[in-house]
PDB file of C-alpha atoms in Angstrom:
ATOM      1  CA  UNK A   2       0.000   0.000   0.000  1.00 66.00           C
ATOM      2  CA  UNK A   3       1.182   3.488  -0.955  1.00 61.00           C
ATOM      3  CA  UNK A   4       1.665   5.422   2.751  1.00 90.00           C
ATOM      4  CA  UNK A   5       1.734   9.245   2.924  1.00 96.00           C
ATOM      5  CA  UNK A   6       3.031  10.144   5.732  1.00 96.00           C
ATOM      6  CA  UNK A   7       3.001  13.970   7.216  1.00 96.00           C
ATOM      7  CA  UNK A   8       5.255  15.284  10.089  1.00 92.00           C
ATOM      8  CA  UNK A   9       2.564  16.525  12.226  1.00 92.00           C
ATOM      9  CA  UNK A  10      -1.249  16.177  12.999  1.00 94.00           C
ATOM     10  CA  UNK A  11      -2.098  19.296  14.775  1.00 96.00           C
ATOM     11  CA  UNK A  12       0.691  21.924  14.790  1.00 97.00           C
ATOM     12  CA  UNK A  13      -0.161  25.447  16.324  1.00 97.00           C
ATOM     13  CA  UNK A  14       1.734  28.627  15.757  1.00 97.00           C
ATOM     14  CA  UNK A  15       2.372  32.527  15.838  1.00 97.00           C
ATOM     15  CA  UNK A  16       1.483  34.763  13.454  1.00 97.00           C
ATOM     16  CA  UNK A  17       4.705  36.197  11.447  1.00 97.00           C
ATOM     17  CA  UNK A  18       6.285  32.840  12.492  1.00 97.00           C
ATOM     18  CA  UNK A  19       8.363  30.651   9.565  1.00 97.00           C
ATOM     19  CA  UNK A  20       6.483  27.231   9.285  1.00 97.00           C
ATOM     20  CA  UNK A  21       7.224  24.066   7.575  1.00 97.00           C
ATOM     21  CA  UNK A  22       5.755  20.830   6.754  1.00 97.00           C
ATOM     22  CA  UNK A  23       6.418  17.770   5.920  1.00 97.00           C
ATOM     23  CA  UNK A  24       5.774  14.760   3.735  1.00 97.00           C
ATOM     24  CA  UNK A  25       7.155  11.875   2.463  1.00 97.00           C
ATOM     25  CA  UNK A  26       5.772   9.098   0.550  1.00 96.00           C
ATOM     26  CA  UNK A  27       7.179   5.853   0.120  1.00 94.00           C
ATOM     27  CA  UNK A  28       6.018   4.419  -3.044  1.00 88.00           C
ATOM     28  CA  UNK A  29       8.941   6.237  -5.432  1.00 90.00           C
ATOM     29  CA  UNK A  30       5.974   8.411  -7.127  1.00 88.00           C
ATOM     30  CA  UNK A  31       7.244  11.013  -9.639  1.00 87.00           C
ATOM     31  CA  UNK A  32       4.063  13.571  -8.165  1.00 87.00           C
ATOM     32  CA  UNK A  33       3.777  15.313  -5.166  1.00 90.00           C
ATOM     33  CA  UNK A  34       1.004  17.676  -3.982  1.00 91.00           C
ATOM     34  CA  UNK A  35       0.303  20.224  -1.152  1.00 94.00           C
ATOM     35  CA  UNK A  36      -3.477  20.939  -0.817  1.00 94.00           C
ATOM     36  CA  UNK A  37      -5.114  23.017   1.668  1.00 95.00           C
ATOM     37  CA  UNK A  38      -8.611  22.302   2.888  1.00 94.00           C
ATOM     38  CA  UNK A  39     -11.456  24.762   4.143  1.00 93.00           C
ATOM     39  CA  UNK A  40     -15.182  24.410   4.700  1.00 88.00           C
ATOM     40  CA  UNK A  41     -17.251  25.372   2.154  1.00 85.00           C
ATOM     41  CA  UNK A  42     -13.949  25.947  -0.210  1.00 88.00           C
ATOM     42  CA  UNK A  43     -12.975  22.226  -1.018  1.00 87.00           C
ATOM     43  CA  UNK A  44      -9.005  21.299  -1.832  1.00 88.00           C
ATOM     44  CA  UNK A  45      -7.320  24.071  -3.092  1.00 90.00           C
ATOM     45  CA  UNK A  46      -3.735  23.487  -5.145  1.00 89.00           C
ATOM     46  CA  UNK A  47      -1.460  25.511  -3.467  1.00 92.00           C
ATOM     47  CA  UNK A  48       2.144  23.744  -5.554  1.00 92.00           C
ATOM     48  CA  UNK A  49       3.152  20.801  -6.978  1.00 89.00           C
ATOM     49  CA  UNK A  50       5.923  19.413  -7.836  1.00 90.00           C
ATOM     50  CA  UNK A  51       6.566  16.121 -10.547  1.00 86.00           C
ATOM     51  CA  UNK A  52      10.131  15.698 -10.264  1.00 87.00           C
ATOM     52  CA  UNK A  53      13.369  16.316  -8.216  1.00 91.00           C
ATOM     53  CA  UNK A  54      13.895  20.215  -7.984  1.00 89.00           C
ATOM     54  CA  UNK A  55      10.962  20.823  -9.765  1.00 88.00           C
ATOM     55  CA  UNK A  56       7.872  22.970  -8.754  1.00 90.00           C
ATOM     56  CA  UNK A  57       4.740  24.327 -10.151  1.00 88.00           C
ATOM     57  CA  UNK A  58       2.098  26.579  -8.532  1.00 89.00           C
ATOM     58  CA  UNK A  59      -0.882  25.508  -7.999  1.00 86.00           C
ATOM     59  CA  UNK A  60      -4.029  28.098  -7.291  1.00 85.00           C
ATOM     60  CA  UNK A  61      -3.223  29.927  -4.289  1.00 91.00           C
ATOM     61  CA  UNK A  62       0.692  29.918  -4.029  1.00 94.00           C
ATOM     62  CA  UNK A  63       0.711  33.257  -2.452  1.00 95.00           C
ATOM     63  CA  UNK A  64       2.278  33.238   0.879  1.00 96.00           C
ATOM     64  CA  UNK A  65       3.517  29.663   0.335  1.00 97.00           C
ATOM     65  CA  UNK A  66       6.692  28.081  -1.060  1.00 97.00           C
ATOM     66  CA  UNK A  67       7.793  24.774  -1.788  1.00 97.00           C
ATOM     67  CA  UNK A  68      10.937  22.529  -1.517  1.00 97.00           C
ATOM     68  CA  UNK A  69      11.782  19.248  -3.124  1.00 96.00           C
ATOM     69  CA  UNK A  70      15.617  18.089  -2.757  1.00 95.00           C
ATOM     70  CA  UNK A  71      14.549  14.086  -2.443  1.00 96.00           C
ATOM     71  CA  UNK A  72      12.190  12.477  -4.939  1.00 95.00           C
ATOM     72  CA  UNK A  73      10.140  10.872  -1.603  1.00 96.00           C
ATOM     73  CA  UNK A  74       9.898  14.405   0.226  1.00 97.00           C
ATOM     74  CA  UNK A  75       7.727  17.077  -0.911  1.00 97.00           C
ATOM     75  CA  UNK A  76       8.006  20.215   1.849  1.00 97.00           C
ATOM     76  CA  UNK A  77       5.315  23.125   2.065  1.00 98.00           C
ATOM     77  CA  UNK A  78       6.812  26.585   3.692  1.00 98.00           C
ATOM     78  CA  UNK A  79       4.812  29.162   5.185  1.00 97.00           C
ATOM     79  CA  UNK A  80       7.711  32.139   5.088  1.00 94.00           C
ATOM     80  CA  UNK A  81       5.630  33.990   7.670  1.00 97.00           C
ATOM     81  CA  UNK A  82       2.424  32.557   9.017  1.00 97.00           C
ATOM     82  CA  UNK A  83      -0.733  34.512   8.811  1.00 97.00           C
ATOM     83  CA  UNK A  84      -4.183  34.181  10.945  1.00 97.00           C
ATOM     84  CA  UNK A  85      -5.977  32.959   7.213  1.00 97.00           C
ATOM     85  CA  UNK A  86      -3.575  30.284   6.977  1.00 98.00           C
ATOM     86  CA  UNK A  87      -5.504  28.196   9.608  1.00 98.00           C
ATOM     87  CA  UNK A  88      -6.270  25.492   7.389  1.00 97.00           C
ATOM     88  CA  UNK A  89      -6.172  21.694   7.052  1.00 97.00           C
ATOM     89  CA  UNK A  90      -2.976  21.098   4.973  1.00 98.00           C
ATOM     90  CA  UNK A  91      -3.436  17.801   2.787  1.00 96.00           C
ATOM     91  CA  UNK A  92      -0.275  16.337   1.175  1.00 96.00           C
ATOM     92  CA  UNK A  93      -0.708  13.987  -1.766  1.00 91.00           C
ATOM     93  CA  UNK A  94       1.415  11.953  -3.950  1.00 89.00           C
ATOM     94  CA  UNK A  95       0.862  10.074  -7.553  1.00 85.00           C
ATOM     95  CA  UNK A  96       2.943   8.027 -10.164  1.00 83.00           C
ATOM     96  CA  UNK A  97       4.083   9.811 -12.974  1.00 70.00           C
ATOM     97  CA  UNK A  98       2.991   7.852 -15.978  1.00 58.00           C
ATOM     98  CA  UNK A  99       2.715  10.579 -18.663  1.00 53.00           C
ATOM     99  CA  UNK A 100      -0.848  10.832 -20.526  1.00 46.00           C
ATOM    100  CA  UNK A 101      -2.798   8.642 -17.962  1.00 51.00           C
ATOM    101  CA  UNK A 102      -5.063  10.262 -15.120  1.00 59.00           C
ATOM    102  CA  UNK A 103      -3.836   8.767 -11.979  1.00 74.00           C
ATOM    103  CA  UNK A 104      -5.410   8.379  -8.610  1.00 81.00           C
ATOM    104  CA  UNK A 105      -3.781  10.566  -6.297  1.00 86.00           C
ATOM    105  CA  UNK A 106      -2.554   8.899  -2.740  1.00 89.00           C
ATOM    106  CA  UNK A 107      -3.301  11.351   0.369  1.00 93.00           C
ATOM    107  CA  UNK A 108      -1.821  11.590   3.643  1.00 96.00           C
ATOM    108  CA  UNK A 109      -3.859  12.250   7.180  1.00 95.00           C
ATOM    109  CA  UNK A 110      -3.674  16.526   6.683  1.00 96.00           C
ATOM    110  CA  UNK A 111      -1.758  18.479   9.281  1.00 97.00           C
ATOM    111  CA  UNK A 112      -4.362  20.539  10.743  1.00 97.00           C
ATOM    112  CA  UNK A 113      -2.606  24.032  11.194  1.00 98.00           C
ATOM    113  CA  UNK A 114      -3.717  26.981  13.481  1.00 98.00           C
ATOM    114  CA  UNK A 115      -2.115  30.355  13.833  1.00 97.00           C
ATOM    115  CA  UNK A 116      -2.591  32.526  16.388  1.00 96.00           C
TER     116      UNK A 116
ATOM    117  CA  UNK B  20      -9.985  25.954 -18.482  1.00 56.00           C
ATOM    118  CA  UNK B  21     -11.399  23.051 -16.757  1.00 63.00           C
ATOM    119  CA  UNK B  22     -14.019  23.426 -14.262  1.00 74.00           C
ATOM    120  CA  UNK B  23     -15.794  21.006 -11.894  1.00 83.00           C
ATOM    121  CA  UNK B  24     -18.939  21.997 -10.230  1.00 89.00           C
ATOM    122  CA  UNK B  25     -21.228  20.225  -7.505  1.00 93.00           C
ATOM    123  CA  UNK B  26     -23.960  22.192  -6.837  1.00 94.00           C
ATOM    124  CA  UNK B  27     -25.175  20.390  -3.168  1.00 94.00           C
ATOM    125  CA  UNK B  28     -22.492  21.638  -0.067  1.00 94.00           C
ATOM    126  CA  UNK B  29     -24.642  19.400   1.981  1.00 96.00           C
ATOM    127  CA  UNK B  30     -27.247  16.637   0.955  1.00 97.00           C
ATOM    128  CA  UNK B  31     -29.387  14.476   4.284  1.00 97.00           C
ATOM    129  CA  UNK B  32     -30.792  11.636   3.497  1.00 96.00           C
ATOM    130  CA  UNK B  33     -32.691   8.750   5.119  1.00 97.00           C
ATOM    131  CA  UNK B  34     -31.026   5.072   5.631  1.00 97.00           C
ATOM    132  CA  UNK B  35     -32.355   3.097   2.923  1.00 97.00           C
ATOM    133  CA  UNK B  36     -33.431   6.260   0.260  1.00 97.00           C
ATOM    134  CA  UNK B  37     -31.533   6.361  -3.455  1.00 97.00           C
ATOM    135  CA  UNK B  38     -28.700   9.142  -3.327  1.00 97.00           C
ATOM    136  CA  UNK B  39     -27.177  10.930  -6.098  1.00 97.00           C
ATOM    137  CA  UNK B  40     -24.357  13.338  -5.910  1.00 97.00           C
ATOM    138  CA  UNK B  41     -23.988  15.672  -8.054  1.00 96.00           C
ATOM    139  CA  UNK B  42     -21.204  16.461 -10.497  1.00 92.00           C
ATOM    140  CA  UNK B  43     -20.838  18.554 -13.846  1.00 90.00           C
ATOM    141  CA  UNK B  44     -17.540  19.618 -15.973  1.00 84.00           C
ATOM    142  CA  UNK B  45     -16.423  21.674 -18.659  1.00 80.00           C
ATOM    143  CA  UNK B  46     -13.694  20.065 -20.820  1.00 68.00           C
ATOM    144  CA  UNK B  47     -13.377  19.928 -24.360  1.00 64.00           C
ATOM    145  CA  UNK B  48     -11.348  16.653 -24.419  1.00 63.00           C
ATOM    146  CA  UNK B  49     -11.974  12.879 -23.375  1.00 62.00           C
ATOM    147  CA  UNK B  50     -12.661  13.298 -19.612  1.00 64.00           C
ATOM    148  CA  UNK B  51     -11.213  10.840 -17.010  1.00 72.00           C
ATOM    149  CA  UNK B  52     -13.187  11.146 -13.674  1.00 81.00           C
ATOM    150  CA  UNK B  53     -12.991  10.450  -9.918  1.00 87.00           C
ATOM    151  CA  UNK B  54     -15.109  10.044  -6.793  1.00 92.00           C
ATOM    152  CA  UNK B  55     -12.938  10.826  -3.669  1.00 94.00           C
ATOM    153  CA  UNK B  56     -14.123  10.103  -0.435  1.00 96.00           C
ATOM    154  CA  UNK B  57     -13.066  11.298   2.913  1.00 96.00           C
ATOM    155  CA  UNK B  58     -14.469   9.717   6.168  1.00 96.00           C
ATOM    156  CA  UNK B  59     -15.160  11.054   9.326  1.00 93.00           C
ATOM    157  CA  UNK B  60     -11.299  11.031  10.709  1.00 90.00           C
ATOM    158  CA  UNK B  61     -10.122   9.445   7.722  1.00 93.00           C
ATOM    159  CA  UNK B  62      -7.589  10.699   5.171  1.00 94.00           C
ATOM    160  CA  UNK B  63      -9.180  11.248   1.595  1.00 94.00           C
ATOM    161  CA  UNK B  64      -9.456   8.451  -0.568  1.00 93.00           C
ATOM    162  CA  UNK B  65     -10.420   7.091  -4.376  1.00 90.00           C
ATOM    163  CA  UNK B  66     -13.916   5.965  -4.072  1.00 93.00           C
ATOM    164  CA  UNK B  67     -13.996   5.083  -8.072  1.00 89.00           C
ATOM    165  CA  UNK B  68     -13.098   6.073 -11.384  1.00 82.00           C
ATOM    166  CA  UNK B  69     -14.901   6.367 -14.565  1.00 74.00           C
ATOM    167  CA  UNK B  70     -12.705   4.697 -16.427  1.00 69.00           C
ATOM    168  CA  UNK B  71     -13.091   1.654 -14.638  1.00 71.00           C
ATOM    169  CA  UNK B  72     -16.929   1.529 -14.308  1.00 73.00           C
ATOM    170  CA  UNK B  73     -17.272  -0.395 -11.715  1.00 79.00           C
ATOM    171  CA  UNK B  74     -19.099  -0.686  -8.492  1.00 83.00           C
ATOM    172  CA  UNK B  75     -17.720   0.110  -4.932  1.00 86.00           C
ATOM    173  CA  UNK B  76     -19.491   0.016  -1.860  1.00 91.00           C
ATOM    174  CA  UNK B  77     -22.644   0.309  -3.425  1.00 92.00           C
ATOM    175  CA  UNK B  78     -21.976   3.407  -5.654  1.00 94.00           C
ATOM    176  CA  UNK B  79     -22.007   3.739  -9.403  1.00 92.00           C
ATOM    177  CA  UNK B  80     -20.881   6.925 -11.514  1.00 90.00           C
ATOM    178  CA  UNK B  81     -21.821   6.925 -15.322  1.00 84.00           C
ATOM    179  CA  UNK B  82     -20.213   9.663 -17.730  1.00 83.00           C
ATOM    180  CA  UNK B  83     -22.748  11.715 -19.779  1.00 85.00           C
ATOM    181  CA  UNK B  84     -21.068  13.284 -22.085  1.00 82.00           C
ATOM    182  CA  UNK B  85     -23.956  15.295 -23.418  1.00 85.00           C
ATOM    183  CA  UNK B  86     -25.287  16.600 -19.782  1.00 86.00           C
ATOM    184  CA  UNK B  87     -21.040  16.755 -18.697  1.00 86.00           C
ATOM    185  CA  UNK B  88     -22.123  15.014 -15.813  1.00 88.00           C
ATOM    186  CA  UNK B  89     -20.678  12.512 -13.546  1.00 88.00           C
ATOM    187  CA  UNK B  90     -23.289  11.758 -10.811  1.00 93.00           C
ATOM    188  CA  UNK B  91     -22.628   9.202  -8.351  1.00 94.00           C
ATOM    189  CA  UNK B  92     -25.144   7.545  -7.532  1.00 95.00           C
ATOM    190  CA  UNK B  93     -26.572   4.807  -4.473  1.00 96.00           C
ATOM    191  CA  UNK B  94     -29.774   3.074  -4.819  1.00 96.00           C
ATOM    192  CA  UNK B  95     -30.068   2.556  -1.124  1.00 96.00           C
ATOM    193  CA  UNK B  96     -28.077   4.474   1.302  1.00 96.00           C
ATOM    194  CA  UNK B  97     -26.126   3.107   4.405  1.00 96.00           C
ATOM    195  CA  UNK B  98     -25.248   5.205   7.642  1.00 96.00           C
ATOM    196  CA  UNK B  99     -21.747   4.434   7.174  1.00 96.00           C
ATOM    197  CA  UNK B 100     -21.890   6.302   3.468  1.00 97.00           C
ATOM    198  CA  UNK B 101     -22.167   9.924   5.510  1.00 97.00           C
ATOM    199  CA  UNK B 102     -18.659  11.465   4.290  1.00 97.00           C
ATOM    200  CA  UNK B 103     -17.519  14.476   2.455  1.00 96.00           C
ATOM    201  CA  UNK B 104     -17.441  13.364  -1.162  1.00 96.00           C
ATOM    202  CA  UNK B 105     -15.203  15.156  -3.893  1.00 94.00           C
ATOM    203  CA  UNK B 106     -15.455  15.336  -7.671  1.00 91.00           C
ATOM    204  CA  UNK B 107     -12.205  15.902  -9.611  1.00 83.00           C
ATOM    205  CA  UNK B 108     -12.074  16.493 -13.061  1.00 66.00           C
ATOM    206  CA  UNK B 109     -10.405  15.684 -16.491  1.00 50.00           C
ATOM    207  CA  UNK B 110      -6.535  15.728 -16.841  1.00 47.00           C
ATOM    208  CA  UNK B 111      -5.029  18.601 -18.753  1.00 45.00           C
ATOM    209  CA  UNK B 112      -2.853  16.006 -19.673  1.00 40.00           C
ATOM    210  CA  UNK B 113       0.591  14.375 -18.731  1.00 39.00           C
ATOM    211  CA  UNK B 114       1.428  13.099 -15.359  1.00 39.00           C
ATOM    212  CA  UNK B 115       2.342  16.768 -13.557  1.00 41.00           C
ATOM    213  CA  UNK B 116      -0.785  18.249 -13.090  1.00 51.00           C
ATOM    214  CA  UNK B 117      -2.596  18.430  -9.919  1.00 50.00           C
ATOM    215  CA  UNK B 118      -6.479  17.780  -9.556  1.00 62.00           C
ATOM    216  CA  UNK B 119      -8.701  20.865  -9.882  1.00 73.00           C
ATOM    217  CA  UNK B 120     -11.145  19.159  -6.573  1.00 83.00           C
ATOM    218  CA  UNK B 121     -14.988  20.343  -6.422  1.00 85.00           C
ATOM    219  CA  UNK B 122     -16.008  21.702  -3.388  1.00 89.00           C
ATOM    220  CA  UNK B 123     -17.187  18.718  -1.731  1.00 93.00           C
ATOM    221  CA  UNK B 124     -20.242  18.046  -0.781  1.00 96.00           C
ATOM    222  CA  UNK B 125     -21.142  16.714   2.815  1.00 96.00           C
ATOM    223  CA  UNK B 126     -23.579  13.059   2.679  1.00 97.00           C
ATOM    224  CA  UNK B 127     -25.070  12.818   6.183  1.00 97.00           C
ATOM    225  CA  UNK B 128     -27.426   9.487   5.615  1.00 97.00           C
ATOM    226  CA  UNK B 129     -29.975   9.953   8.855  1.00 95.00           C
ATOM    227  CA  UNK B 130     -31.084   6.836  10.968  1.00 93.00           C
TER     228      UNK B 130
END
């Protein structure tokens, strides 16, 4: 089975504060994902990344950056965390077969509350 | 650009009563499309595909092409069906992109 794993469940913080999380996935996937998830607002792409070194952003990147320096280990940054970036933060990973619509794998969200 | 749409944010039901959720795109190529489901607790999770047209847990999704619709449908709901269901749309193609979600909409099946 395809695991997603994400450094942290709940994770609370100060506003203005530098933030990062973490997943990894273990199933060599090319695709990576960060997602955050709001009531009423569904998944929203924040970046993704489908290789090494490689990032593209999604549809809210703003306030958010991305790191990739291991194909398993996709990291989301907050540079300085803001009050309306309490949010459920969903990582997700997928193979990379070119052409083919692939199921995306999640992991269990990092629920994220600044203060 | 692609667009996914599902009208209902919340849909009750009774235990035992048909259940359709709603889903409609906009894509002008062969679409590819996917029930996610996310339990109470749960991370989120394929539920099915189009592609593969089959059944799971109950719940079937047909592709009309000329309504752009990919309802999901139960003939007889279950308690243990209340989740938060997502629709995601077509693939712009290739294996980078990310899924464009729906908004979700929130199945609470009543005793």
């Amino acid at each position: 089975d395809v695991k997603v794993t994400q450094s942290s469940r709940y994770l609370v913080k100060r506003t203005g504060e530098k933030v990062f999380l973490e997943c990894v996935q273990d199933m060599d996937h090319e695709n990576m994902f960060w997602y955050r998830q709001d009531p009423g607002l569904g998944l929203r792409l924040i970046y993704f990344s489908y290789d090494v070194k490689m990032k593209e952003k999604g549809d809210i990147p703003e306030g958010y950056s991305v790191s990739r320096e291991k194909k398993e280990r996709f990291s989301l940054i907050l540079e300085s965390a803001s009050t309306n970036q309490t949010s459920m933060y969903l990582c997700a990973s997928s193979p990379g077969t070119s052409g083919v619509r692939n199921e995306q794998f999640f992991g269990p969200g990092t629920r994220l509350t600044v203060l | 650009a692609q667009r996914v749409t599902q009208p209902e944010k919340l849909l009750s039901v009774f235990k035992g009563a048909p259940v359709e959720l709603k889903c409609n795109y906009s894509y002008s190529g062969s679409p590819e499309l996917f029930w996610y489901v996310q339990y109470s607790r749960q991370r989120l999770q394929l539920l099915l595909r189009h592609i593969s047209r089959e059944s799971i847990k109950g719940f079937t999704a047909d592709l009309n092409k000329g309504e752009t619709s990919f309802h999901l449908k139960k003939p007889f709901a279950q308690e243990e069906d209340s989740a938060m269901y997502y629709c995601a749309p077509p693939s712009s193609g290739g294996g980078a992109d990310g899924l464009t979600f729906g908004k979700g909409t929130h199945l609470i099946i009543q005793p």
